[in-house]
PDB file of C-alpha atoms in Angstrom:
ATOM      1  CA  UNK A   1     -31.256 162.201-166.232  1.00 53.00           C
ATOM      2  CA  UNK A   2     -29.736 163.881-168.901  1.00 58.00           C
ATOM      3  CA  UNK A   3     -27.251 166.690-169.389  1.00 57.00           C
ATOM      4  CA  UNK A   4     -28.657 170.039-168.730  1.00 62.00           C
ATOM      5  CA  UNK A   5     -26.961 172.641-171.270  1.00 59.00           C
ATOM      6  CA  UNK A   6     -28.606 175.617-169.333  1.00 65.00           C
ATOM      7  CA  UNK A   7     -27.133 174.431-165.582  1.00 71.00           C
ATOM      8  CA  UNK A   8     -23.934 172.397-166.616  1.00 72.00           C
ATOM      9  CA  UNK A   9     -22.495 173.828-169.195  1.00 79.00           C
ATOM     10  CA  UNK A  10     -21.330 176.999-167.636  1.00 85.00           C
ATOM     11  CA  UNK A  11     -20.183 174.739-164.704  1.00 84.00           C
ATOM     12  CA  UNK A  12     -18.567 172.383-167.422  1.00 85.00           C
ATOM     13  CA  UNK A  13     -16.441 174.728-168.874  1.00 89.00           C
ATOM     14  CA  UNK A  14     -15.279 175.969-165.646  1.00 89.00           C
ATOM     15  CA  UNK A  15     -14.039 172.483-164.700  1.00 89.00           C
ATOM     16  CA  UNK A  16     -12.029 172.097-168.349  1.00 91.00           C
ATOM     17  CA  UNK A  17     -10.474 175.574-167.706  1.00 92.00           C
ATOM     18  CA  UNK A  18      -9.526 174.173-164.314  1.00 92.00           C
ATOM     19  CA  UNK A  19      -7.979 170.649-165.695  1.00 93.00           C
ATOM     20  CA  UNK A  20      -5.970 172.622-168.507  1.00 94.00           C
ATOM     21  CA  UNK A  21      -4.860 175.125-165.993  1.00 94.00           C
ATOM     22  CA  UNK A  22      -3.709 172.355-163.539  1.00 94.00           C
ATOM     23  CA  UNK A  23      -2.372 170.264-166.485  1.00 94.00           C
ATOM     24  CA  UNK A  24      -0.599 172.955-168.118  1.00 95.00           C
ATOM     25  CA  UNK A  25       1.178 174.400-164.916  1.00 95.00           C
ATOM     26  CA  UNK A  26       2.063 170.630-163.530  1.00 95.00           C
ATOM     27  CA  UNK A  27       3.196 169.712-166.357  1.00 95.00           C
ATOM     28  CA  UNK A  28       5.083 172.903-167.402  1.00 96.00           C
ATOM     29  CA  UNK A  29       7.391 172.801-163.814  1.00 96.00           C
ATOM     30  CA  UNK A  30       7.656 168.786-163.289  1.00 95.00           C
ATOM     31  CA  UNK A  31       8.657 168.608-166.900  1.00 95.00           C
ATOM     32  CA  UNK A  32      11.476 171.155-166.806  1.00 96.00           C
ATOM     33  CA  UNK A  33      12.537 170.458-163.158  1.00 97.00           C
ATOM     34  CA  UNK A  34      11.877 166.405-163.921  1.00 96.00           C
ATOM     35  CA  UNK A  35      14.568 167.046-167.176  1.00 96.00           C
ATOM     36  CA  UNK A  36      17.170 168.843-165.111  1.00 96.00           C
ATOM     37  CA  UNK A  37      16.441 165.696-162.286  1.00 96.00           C
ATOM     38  CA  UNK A  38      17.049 163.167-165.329  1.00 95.00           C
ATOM     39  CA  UNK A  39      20.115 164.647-166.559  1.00 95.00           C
ATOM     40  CA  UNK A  40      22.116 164.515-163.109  1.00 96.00           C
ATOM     41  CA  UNK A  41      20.469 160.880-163.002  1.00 95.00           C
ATOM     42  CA  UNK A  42      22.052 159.888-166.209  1.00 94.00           C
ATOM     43  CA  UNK A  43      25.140 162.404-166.103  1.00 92.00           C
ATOM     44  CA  UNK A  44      26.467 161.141-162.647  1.00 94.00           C
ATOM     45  CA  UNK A  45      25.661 157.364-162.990  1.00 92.00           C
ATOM     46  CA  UNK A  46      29.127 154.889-163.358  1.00 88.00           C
ATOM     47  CA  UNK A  47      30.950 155.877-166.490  1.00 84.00           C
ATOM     48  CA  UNK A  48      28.633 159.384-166.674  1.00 84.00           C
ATOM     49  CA  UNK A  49      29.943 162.384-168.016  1.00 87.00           C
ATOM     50  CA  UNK A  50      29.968 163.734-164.736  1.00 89.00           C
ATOM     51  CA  UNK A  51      30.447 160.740-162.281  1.00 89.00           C
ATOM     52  CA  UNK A  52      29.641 161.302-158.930  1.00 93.00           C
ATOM     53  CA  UNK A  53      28.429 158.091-156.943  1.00 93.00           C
ATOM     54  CA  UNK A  54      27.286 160.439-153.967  1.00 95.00           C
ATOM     55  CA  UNK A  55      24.878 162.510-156.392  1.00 95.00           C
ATOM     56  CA  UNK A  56      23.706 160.131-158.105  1.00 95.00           C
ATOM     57  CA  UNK A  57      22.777 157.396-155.003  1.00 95.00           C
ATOM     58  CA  UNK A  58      21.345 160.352-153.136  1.00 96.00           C
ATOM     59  CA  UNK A  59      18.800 161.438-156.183  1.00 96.00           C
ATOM     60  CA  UNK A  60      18.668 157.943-157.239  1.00 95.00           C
ATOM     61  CA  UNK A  61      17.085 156.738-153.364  1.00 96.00           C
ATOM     62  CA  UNK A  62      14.889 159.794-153.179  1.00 95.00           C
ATOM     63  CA  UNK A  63      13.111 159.167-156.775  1.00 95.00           C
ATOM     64  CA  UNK A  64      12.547 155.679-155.698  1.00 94.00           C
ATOM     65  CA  UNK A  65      11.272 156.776-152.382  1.00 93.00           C
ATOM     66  CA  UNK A  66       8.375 159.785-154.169  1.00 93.00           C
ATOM     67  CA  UNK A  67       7.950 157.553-156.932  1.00 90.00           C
ATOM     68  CA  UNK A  68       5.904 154.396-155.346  1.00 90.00           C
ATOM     69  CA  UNK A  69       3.665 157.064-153.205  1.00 92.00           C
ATOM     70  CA  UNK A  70       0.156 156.760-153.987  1.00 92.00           C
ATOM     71  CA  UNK A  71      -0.475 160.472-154.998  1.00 92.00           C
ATOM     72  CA  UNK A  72      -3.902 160.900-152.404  1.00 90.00           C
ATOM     73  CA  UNK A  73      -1.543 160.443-149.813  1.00 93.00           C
ATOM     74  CA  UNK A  74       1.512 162.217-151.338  1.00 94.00           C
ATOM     75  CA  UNK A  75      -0.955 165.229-151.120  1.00 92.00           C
ATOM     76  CA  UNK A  76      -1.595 164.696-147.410  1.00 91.00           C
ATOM     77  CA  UNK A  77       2.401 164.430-146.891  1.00 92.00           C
ATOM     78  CA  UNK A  78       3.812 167.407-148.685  1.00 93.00           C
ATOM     79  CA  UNK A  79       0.647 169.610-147.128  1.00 91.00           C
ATOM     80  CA  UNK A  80       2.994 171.835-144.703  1.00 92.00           C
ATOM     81  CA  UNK A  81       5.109 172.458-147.837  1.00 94.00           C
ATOM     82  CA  UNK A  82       1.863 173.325-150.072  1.00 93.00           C
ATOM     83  CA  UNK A  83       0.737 175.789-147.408  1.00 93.00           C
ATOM     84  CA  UNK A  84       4.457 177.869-147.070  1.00 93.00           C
ATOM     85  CA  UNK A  85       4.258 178.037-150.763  1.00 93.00           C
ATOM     86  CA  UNK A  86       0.185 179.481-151.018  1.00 91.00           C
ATOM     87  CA  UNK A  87      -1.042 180.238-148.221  1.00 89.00           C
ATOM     88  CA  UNK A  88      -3.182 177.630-148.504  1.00 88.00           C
ATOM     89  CA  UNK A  89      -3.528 173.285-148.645  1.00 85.00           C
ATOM     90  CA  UNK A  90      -7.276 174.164-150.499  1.00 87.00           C
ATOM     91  CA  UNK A  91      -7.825 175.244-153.809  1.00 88.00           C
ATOM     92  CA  UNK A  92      -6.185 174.531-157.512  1.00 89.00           C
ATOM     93  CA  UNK A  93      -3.008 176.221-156.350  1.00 90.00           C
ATOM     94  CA  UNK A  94      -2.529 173.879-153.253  1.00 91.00           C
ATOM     95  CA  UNK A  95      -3.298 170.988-155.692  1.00 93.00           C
ATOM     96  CA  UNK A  96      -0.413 172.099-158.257  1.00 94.00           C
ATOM     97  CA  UNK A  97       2.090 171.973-155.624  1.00 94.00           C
ATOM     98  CA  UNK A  98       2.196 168.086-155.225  1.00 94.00           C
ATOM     99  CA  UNK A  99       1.671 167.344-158.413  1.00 95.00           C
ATOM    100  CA  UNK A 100       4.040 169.323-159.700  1.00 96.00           C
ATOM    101  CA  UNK A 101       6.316 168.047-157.587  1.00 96.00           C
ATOM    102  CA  UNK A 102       5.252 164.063-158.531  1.00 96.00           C
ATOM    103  CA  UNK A 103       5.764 164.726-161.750  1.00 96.00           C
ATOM    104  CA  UNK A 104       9.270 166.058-161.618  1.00 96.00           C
ATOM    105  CA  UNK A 105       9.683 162.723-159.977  1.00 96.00           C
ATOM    106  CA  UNK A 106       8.079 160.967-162.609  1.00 95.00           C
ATOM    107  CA  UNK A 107       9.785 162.953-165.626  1.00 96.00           C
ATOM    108  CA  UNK A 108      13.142 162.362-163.714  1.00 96.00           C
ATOM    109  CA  UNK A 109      13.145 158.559-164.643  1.00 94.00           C
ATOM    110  CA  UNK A 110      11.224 158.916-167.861  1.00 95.00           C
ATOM    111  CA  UNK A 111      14.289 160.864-169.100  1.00 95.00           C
ATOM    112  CA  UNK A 112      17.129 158.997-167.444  1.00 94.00           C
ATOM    113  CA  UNK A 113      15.502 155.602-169.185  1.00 92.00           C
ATOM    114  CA  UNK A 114      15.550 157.375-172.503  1.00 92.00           C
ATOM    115  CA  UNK A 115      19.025 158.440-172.455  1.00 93.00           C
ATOM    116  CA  UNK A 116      20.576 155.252-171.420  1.00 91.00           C
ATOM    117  CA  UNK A 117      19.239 153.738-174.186  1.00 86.00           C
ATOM    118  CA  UNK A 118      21.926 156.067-175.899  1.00 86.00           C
ATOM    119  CA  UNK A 119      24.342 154.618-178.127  1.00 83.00           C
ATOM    120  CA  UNK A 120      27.776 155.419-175.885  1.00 83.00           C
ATOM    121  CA  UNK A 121      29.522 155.867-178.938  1.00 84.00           C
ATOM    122  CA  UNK A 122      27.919 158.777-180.371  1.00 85.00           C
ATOM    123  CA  UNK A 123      28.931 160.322-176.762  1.00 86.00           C
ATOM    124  CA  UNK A 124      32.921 159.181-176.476  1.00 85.00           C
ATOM    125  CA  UNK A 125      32.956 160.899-180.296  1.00 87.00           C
ATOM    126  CA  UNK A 126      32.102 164.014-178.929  1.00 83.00           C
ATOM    127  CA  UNK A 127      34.493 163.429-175.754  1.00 83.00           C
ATOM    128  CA  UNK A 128      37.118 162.515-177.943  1.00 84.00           C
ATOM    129  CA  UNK A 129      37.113 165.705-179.714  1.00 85.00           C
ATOM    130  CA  UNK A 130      37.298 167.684-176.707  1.00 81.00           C
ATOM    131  CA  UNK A 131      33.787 168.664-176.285  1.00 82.00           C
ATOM    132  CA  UNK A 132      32.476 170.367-172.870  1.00 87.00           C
ATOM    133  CA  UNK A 133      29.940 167.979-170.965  1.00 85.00           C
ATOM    134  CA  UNK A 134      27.373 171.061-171.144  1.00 88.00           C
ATOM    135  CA  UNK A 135      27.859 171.073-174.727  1.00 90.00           C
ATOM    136  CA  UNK A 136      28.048 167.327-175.216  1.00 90.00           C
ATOM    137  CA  UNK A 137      24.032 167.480-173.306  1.00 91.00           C
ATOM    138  CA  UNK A 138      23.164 170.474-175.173  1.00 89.00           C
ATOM    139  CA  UNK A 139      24.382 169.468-178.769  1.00 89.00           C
ATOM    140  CA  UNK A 140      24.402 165.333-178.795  1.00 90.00           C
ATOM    141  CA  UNK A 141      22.087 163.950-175.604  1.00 91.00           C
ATOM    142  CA  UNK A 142      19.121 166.155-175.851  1.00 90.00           C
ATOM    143  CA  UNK A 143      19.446 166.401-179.790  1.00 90.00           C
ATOM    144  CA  UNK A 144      19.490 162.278-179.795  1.00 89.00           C
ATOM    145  CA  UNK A 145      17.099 161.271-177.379  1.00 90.00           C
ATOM    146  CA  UNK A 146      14.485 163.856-178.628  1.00 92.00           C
ATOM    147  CA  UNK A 147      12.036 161.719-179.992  1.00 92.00           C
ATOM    148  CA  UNK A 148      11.594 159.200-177.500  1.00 92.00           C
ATOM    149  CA  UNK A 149      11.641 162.284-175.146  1.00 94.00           C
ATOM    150  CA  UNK A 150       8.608 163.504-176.829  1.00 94.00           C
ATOM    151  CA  UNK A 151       6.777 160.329-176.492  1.00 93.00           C
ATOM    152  CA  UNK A 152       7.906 159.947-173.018  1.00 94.00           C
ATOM    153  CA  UNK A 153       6.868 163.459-172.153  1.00 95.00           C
ATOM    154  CA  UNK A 154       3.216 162.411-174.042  1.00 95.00           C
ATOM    155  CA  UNK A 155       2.953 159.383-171.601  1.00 93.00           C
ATOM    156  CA  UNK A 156       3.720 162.178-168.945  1.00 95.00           C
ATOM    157  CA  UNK A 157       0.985 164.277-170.027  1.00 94.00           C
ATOM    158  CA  UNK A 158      -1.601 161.281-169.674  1.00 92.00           C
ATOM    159  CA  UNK A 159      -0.385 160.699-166.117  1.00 92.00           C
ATOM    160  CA  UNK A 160      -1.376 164.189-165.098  1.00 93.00           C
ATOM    161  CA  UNK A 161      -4.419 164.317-166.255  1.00 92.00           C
ATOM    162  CA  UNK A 162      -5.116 160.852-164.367  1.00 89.00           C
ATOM    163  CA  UNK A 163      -3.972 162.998-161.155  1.00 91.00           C
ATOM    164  CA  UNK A 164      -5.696 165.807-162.225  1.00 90.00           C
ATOM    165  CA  UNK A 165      -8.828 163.884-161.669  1.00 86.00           C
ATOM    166  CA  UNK A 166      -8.152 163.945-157.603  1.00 86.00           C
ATOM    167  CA  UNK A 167      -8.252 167.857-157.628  1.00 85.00           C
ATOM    168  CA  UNK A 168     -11.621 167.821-155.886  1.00 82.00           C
ATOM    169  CA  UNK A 169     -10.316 166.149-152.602  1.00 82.00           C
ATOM    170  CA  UNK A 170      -8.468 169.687-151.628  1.00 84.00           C
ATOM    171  CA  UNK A 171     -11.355 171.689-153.477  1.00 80.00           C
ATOM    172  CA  UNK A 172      -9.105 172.158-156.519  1.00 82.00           C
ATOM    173  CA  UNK A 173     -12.159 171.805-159.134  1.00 83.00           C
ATOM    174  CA  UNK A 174     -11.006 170.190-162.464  1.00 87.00           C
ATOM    175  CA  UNK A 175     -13.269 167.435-164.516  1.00 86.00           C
ATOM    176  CA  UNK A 176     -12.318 165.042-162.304  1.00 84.00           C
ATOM    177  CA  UNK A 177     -14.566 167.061-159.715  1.00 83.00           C
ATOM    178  CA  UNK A 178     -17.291 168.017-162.308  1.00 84.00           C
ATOM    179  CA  UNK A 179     -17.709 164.021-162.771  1.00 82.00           C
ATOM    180  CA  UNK A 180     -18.071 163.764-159.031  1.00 81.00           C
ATOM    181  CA  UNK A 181     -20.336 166.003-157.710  1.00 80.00           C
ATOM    182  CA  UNK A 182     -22.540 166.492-160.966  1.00 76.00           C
ATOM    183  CA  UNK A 183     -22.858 162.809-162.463  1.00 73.00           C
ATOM    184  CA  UNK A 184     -22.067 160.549-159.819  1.00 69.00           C
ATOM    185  CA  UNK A 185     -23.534 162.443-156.726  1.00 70.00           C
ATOM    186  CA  UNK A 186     -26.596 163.406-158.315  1.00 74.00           C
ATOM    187  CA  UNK A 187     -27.001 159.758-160.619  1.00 76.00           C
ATOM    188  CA  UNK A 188     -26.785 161.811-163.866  1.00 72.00           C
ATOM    189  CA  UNK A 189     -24.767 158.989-165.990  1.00 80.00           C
ATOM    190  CA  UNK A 190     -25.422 161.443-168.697  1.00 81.00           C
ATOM    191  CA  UNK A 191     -22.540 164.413-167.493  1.00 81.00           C
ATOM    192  CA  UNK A 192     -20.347 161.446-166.454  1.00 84.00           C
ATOM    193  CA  UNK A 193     -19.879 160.393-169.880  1.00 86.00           C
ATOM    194  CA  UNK A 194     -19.774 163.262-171.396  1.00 85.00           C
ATOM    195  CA  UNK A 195     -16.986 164.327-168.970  1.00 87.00           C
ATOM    196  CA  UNK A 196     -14.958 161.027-169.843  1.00 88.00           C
ATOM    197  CA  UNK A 197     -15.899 161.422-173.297  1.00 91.00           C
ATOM    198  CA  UNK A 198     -13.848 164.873-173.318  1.00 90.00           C
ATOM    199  CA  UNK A 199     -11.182 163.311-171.467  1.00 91.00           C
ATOM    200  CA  UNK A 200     -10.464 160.704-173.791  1.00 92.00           C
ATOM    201  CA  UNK A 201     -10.253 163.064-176.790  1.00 93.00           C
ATOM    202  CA  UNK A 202      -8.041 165.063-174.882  1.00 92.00           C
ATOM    203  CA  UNK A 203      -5.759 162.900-174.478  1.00 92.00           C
ATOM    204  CA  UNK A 204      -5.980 161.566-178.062  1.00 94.00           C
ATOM    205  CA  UNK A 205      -5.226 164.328-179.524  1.00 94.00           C
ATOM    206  CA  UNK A 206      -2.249 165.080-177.143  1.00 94.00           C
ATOM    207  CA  UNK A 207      -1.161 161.163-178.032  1.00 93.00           C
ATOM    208  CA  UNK A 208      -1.430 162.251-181.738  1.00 94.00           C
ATOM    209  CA  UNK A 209       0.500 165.304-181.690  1.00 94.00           C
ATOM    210  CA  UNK A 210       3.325 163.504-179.431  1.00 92.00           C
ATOM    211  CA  UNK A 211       3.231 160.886-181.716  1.00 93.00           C
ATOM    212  CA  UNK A 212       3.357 163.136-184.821  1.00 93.00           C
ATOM    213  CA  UNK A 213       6.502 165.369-183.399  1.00 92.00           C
ATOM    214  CA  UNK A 214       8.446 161.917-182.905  1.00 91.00           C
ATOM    215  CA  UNK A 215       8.359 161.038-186.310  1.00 91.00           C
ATOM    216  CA  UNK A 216       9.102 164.459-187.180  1.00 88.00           C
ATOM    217  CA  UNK A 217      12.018 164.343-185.403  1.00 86.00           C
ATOM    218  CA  UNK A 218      12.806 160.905-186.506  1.00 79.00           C
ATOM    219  CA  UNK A 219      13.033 161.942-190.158  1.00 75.00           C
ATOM    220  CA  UNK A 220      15.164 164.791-189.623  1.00 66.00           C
TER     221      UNK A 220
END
């Protein structure tokens, strides 16, 4: 079979809107709730700007026990939480709820990692001079770490998309879905590849600009 631009198409770009708009939103509240999760990971670790062995075990155990979930059945777990929030465990809201929420998860050790690789020193100079620890984040962490922060949040990005794919299983639509029901079901190789073909772009030109905004930043 081949693709049908009359009967897919329409159906095609529904599913794209539906991956950006899960993409976007997942992406836009892990990765800001996954940065805030990184910094009390990195700020309250042993020798921290903010020690505090309690906070920092207690986030530490509970990103290592999200983390390893296989995300089909992370959906299952978090369902009574989905449906409080909308109403609903079905649809592309119910589906942004849990991966949202895996993200953050995700993001949270993406950024810790990058900011231990720190040089201390650049941090006890600040200290030493009497600067606040919200200052010290705002004005030497973030500002030194922002490059492989981009990168990291580019790798991010990839890994969303990947989940994105599973939006079908609670009727959440998305490319993923399209590649389902309108390749695979129906034996039409044709929209499959097409739909992977547009995935792959996507996420090389995401990889690009990451990659380009690193450098960037590097040269500064």
């Amino acid at each position: 079979m081949k693709f049908d631009w009359a009967n897919d198409w329409p159906v095609f770009l529904e599913a794209f809107g539906q991956t950006l708009y899960i993409v976007g939103l997942s992406l836009g509240i892990g990765g800001v709730v996954g940065l805030l999760l990184g910094l009390v990971l990195y700020t309250t670790r042993r020798g921290g700007l903010l020690e505090n062995r309690y906070v920092f075990t207690g986030l530490n155990v509970l990103v290592n026990l999200v983390r390893p979930i296989p995300f089909v059945i992370f959906i299952t777990a978090v369902g009574p939480l989905t449906i409080a929030l909308t109403g609903s465990r079905i649809g592309t809201e119910a589906f942004i709820v849990p991966a949202a929420i895996m993200t953050s998860f995700a993001t949270s050790r993406i950024v810790e990692q990058n900011l231990v690789a720190l040089d201390p020193g650049v941090i006890e100079a600040a200290r030493s001079m009497g600067a606040s620890p919200l200052r010290i984040i705002r004005t030497v962490i973030i500002p030194e770490a922002l490059a492989p922060l981009i990168l990291g949040y580019t790798f991010i990005f990839v890994a969303v998309v990947d989940m994105s794919a599973l939006a079908g299983i609670v009727g959440g639509g998305g490319l993923g879905n399209f590649a389902l029901t309108q390749g695979y079901q129906r034996f039409d190789w044709v929209v499959t590849y097409v739909t992977v073909l547009v995935i792959v772009v996507l996420v090389q030109l995401v990889q690009f600009l990451g990659n380009f905004l690193a450098r960037k930043v590097l040269r500064r």
